[in-house]
Short mmCIF file of C-alpha atoms and ligand atoms in Angstrom, two decimals:
data_model
loop_
_atom_site.label_atom_id
_atom_site.label_comp_id
_atom_site.label_asym_id
_atom_site.label_seq_id
_atom_site.Cartn_x
_atom_site.Cartn_y
_atom_site.Cartn_z
CA MET A 286 22.94 -16.54 -5.20
CA GLU A 287 22.81 -19.01 -8.06
CA SER A 288 20.00 -20.99 -6.44
CA SER A 289 17.60 -18.04 -6.25
CA TYR A 290 18.13 -17.52 -9.94
CA GLN A 291 17.95 -21.19 -10.91
CA LYS A 292 14.70 -21.42 -8.99
CA LEU A 293 12.98 -19.35 -11.68
CA LEU A 294 13.82 -21.83 -14.42
CA LYS A 295 12.72 -24.71 -12.21
CA ASN A 296 9.43 -22.90 -11.49
CA ASN A 297 8.94 -22.41 -15.20
CA LYS A 298 9.25 -26.13 -15.92
CA GLU A 299 6.78 -26.93 -13.17
CA TRP A 300 4.37 -24.33 -14.52
CA VAL A 301 4.57 -25.80 -18.03
CA SER A 302 3.71 -29.29 -16.84
CA LYS A 303 0.85 -27.97 -14.72
CA GLN A 304 -0.61 -26.11 -17.69
CA LEU A 305 -0.26 -29.15 -19.93
CA ASP A 306 -1.93 -31.35 -17.32
CA THR A 307 -5.10 -29.26 -17.46
CA ASP A 308 -4.95 -28.55 -21.19
CA PRO A 309 -2.56 -30.41 -23.49
CA ALA A 310 -3.17 -27.83 -26.26
CA TYR A 311 -2.64 -24.81 -23.98
CA PHE A 312 0.58 -23.48 -25.54
CA GLU A 313 -0.37 -24.52 -29.04
CA ASN A 314 -3.53 -22.39 -28.78
CA LEU A 315 -1.77 -19.40 -27.16
CA ALA A 316 0.87 -19.44 -29.88
CA LYS A 317 -1.79 -18.85 -32.52
CA GLY A 318 -2.13 -15.18 -31.52
CA GLN A 319 -3.45 -12.72 -29.00
CA THR A 320 -6.74 -10.83 -28.83
CA PRO A 321 -6.57 -9.02 -25.48
CA GLU A 322 -9.44 -6.67 -24.58
CA TYR A 323 -7.40 -4.63 -22.15
CA LEU A 324 -4.30 -2.49 -22.11
CA TRP A 325 -2.82 -2.08 -18.64
CA ILE A 326 -0.53 0.82 -17.84
CA GLY A 327 0.81 0.22 -14.36
CA CYS A 328 3.75 0.81 -12.06
CA SER A 329 6.92 -1.29 -12.30
CA ASP A 330 6.58 -2.02 -8.58
CA SER A 331 7.01 -5.76 -8.04
CA ARG A 332 4.00 -5.86 -5.73
CA VAL A 333 1.49 -4.89 -8.41
CA PRO A 334 1.42 -7.76 -10.94
CA ALA A 335 -1.25 -6.87 -13.53
CA ASN A 336 -2.47 -10.38 -14.36
CA GLU A 337 -2.45 -11.75 -10.85
CA ILE A 338 -4.48 -8.99 -9.18
CA THR A 339 -7.08 -8.89 -11.97
CA GLY A 340 -7.41 -12.65 -12.44
CA THR A 341 -6.49 -12.41 -16.10
CA ARG A 342 -4.67 -15.17 -17.95
CA PRO A 343 -1.93 -15.03 -20.58
CA GLY A 344 -3.45 -13.58 -23.76
CA GLU A 345 -6.02 -11.44 -21.95
CA MET A 346 -4.09 -8.27 -21.14
CA PHE A 347 -1.55 -6.17 -23.02
CA VAL A 348 0.79 -4.63 -20.48
CA HIS A 349 3.04 -1.57 -20.19
CA ARG A 350 4.73 -0.73 -16.92
CA ASN A 351 7.05 2.05 -15.81
CA ILE A 352 7.87 3.93 -12.62
CA ALA A 353 4.65 5.49 -11.29
CA ASN A 354 2.50 4.39 -14.27
CA MET A 355 3.22 7.49 -16.31
CA VAL A 356 1.89 8.49 -19.72
CA VAL A 357 4.64 10.74 -21.06
CA HIS A 358 3.67 11.83 -24.54
CA SER A 359 7.27 11.87 -25.82
CA ASP A 360 7.90 8.32 -24.55
CA MET A 361 8.30 6.22 -27.71
CA ASN A 362 7.96 3.02 -25.74
CA MET A 363 4.58 4.00 -24.27
CA LEU A 364 3.36 5.45 -27.59
CA SER A 365 4.31 2.30 -29.49
CA VAL A 366 2.52 0.09 -26.99
CA LEU A 367 -0.53 2.37 -27.11
CA SER A 368 -0.57 2.52 -30.90
CA TYR A 369 -0.33 -1.25 -31.27
CA ALA A 370 -2.92 -1.88 -28.57
CA VAL A 371 -5.46 0.56 -30.02
CA GLU A 372 -4.87 0.33 -33.77
CA VAL A 373 -3.98 -3.34 -34.21
CA LEU A 374 -5.26 -5.25 -31.19
CA LYS A 375 -8.27 -2.91 -30.85
CA VAL A 376 -8.46 -3.18 -27.07
CA LYS A 377 -11.74 -1.97 -25.59
CA HIS A 378 -10.45 -0.73 -22.26
CA ILE A 379 -7.25 1.00 -21.25
CA ILE A 380 -6.55 0.97 -17.55
CA VAL A 381 -4.07 3.25 -15.82
CA CYS A 382 -3.50 1.64 -12.44
CA GLY A 383 -1.54 3.44 -9.75
CA HIS A 384 -0.99 2.17 -6.23
CA TYR A 385 -0.87 3.74 -2.78
CA GLY A 386 2.63 3.85 -1.33
CA CYS A 387 4.13 4.33 -4.79
CA GLY A 388 7.85 5.05 -4.34
CA GLY A 389 7.99 7.20 -7.46
CA VAL A 390 5.12 9.41 -6.33
CA VAL A 391 6.51 9.74 -2.79
CA ALA A 392 9.95 10.63 -4.20
CA ALA A 393 8.36 13.26 -6.44
CA MET A 394 6.85 14.89 -3.32
CA GLY A 395 10.28 15.33 -1.76
CA LYS A 396 13.31 17.45 -2.54
CA LYS A 397 15.97 14.73 -2.55
CA GLN A 398 18.09 14.14 -5.66
CA TYR A 399 18.17 10.60 -7.02
CA GLY A 400 20.20 11.14 -10.19
CA LEU A 401 18.94 10.35 -13.67
CA ILE A 402 15.53 9.26 -12.37
CA ASP A 403 14.85 12.89 -11.31
CA ASN A 404 14.06 13.59 -14.97
CA TRP A 405 11.30 10.98 -14.87
CA LEU A 406 10.03 12.19 -11.50
CA ARG A 407 9.76 15.70 -12.97
CA HIS A 408 6.65 14.61 -14.87
CA ILE A 409 5.07 13.62 -11.55
CA LYS A 410 6.08 16.91 -9.96
CA ASP A 411 4.25 18.69 -12.78
CA VAL A 412 1.08 16.93 -11.62
CA TYR A 413 1.69 18.12 -8.05
CA ARG A 414 1.88 21.71 -9.29
CA LEU A 415 -1.50 21.29 -11.03
CA TYR A 416 -3.11 20.11 -7.77
CA HIS A 417 -0.92 21.98 -5.26
CA LYS A 418 -3.82 23.79 -3.59
CA GLU A 419 -5.67 20.59 -2.80
CA LEU A 420 -2.53 18.62 -1.92
CA ASP A 421 -0.85 21.27 0.23
CA ALA A 422 -4.03 21.49 2.31
CA ILE A 423 -3.69 17.83 3.39
CA GLU A 424 -1.55 17.86 6.53
CA ASP A 425 -1.03 14.15 7.01
CA GLU A 426 1.84 13.12 4.75
CA THR A 427 0.52 9.65 3.98
CA MET A 428 -2.93 11.03 3.16
CA ARG A 429 -1.34 13.65 0.94
CA ALA A 430 0.76 11.00 -0.85
CA ASN A 431 -2.37 8.85 -1.31
CA ARG A 432 -4.29 11.71 -2.87
CA PHE A 433 -1.26 12.53 -5.03
CA VAL A 434 -1.31 8.94 -6.32
CA GLU A 435 -5.00 9.37 -7.24
CA VAL A 436 -4.68 12.70 -9.04
CA ASN A 437 -1.58 11.42 -10.82
CA VAL A 438 -3.62 8.52 -12.22
CA LYS A 439 -6.35 10.93 -13.27
CA GLU A 440 -3.85 13.09 -15.16
CA GLN A 441 -2.36 10.07 -16.92
CA VAL A 442 -5.86 9.06 -18.05
CA LEU A 443 -6.31 12.55 -19.49
CA ASP A 444 -2.85 12.42 -21.07
CA LEU A 445 -3.92 9.26 -22.91
CA ALA A 446 -7.09 10.95 -24.15
CA LYS A 447 -4.99 13.86 -25.45
CA THR A 448 -3.10 11.59 -27.86
CA SER A 449 -4.08 11.49 -31.53
CA ILE A 450 -4.03 7.68 -31.25
CA ILE A 451 -7.00 7.66 -28.88
CA GLN A 452 -8.82 10.57 -30.47
CA ASN A 453 -8.61 8.90 -33.89
CA ALA A 454 -10.06 5.70 -32.44
CA TRP A 455 -12.99 7.67 -31.03
CA LYS A 456 -13.45 9.46 -34.33
CA ASN A 457 -13.64 6.05 -36.05
CA GLN A 458 -16.39 4.95 -33.63
CA GLN A 459 -14.08 2.37 -32.10
CA PRO A 460 -15.38 1.46 -28.64
CA LEU A 461 -12.63 2.54 -26.27
CA HIS A 462 -12.78 3.59 -22.63
CA VAL A 463 -9.83 4.88 -20.59
CA HIS A 464 -10.08 4.14 -16.87
CA GLY A 465 -8.17 5.23 -13.77
CA TRP A 466 -7.69 2.79 -10.89
CA VAL A 467 -5.68 2.65 -7.69
CA TYR A 468 -4.47 -0.56 -6.07
CA ASP A 469 -4.26 -0.72 -2.29
CA LEU A 470 -1.19 -2.73 -1.25
CA HIS A 471 -2.53 -3.18 2.28
CA GLU A 472 -5.84 -4.77 1.27
CA GLY A 473 -5.18 -6.06 -2.22
CA LEU A 474 -8.26 -4.25 -3.47
CA ILE A 475 -8.54 -2.06 -6.55
CA LYS A 476 -10.50 1.19 -6.38
CA ASP A 477 -12.07 2.61 -9.54
CA LEU A 478 -11.44 6.37 -9.36
CA ASP A 479 -14.39 7.01 -11.65
CA VAL A 480 -12.39 9.24 -13.98
CA THR A 481 -13.20 7.26 -17.13
CA CYS A 482 -12.74 9.05 -20.47
CA ARG A 483 -15.13 7.89 -23.20
CA GLY A 484 -14.82 10.59 -25.82
CA LEU A 485 -13.52 13.99 -26.86
CA GLN A 486 -15.91 15.76 -24.51
CA ASP A 487 -13.90 14.46 -21.55
CA ILE A 488 -10.82 16.57 -22.34
CA HIS A 489 -10.27 20.32 -22.49
CA THR A 490 -11.03 21.82 -25.92
CA VAL A 491 -7.44 22.95 -26.43
CA TYR A 492 -6.42 19.29 -26.73
CA GLN A 493 -9.23 18.25 -29.08
CA PHE A 494 -8.15 17.63 -32.66
CA ASP A 495 -10.32 18.54 -35.64
CA PHE A 496 -11.48 15.73 -37.90
CO1 CO B 638 4.85 2.61 -7.84
#
């Protein structure tokens, strides 16, 4: 028990000396501040580590993770991360990255009760209802779950574009693209879903604010 936990602190010490070996000023420079170009909104799943799968280093990516990479517009945590990333850090790309085999998405497809988490999964069920015709027509359960993961990412991209935070950035001519990706656990590869939002025209008029 204790050893698996102590291992983390030991790993940390080894990592520090490795970093210092290659660059003695590594931490000194990082401590000066961050100017990441990307905001990553991904799943909490331990198999989808944002930095590792994108080859980004500390300082390069601002990260928010929750179950099933959701953009819930009443979630103060997500909104605060988004606001800081867009308004202060001025990231250029926001990436919503889902992954096939997502436990949250699969759970949202079923009828089982899980307790408190059902309230979170409800947001994912709402996406199913939007796409029920397409999804119900897919007989194979894994294929249906995979497509559900994809359309869920697409909806979260749109949910970002619906926020005043992003629309204000666009209004101010701030370069900002919102992308939707899916990570394949079996291959390690990321697929760009090609659902990028680049401006107001990419969302339904009912969500577009006046400026
Ligand atoms: Co997941």
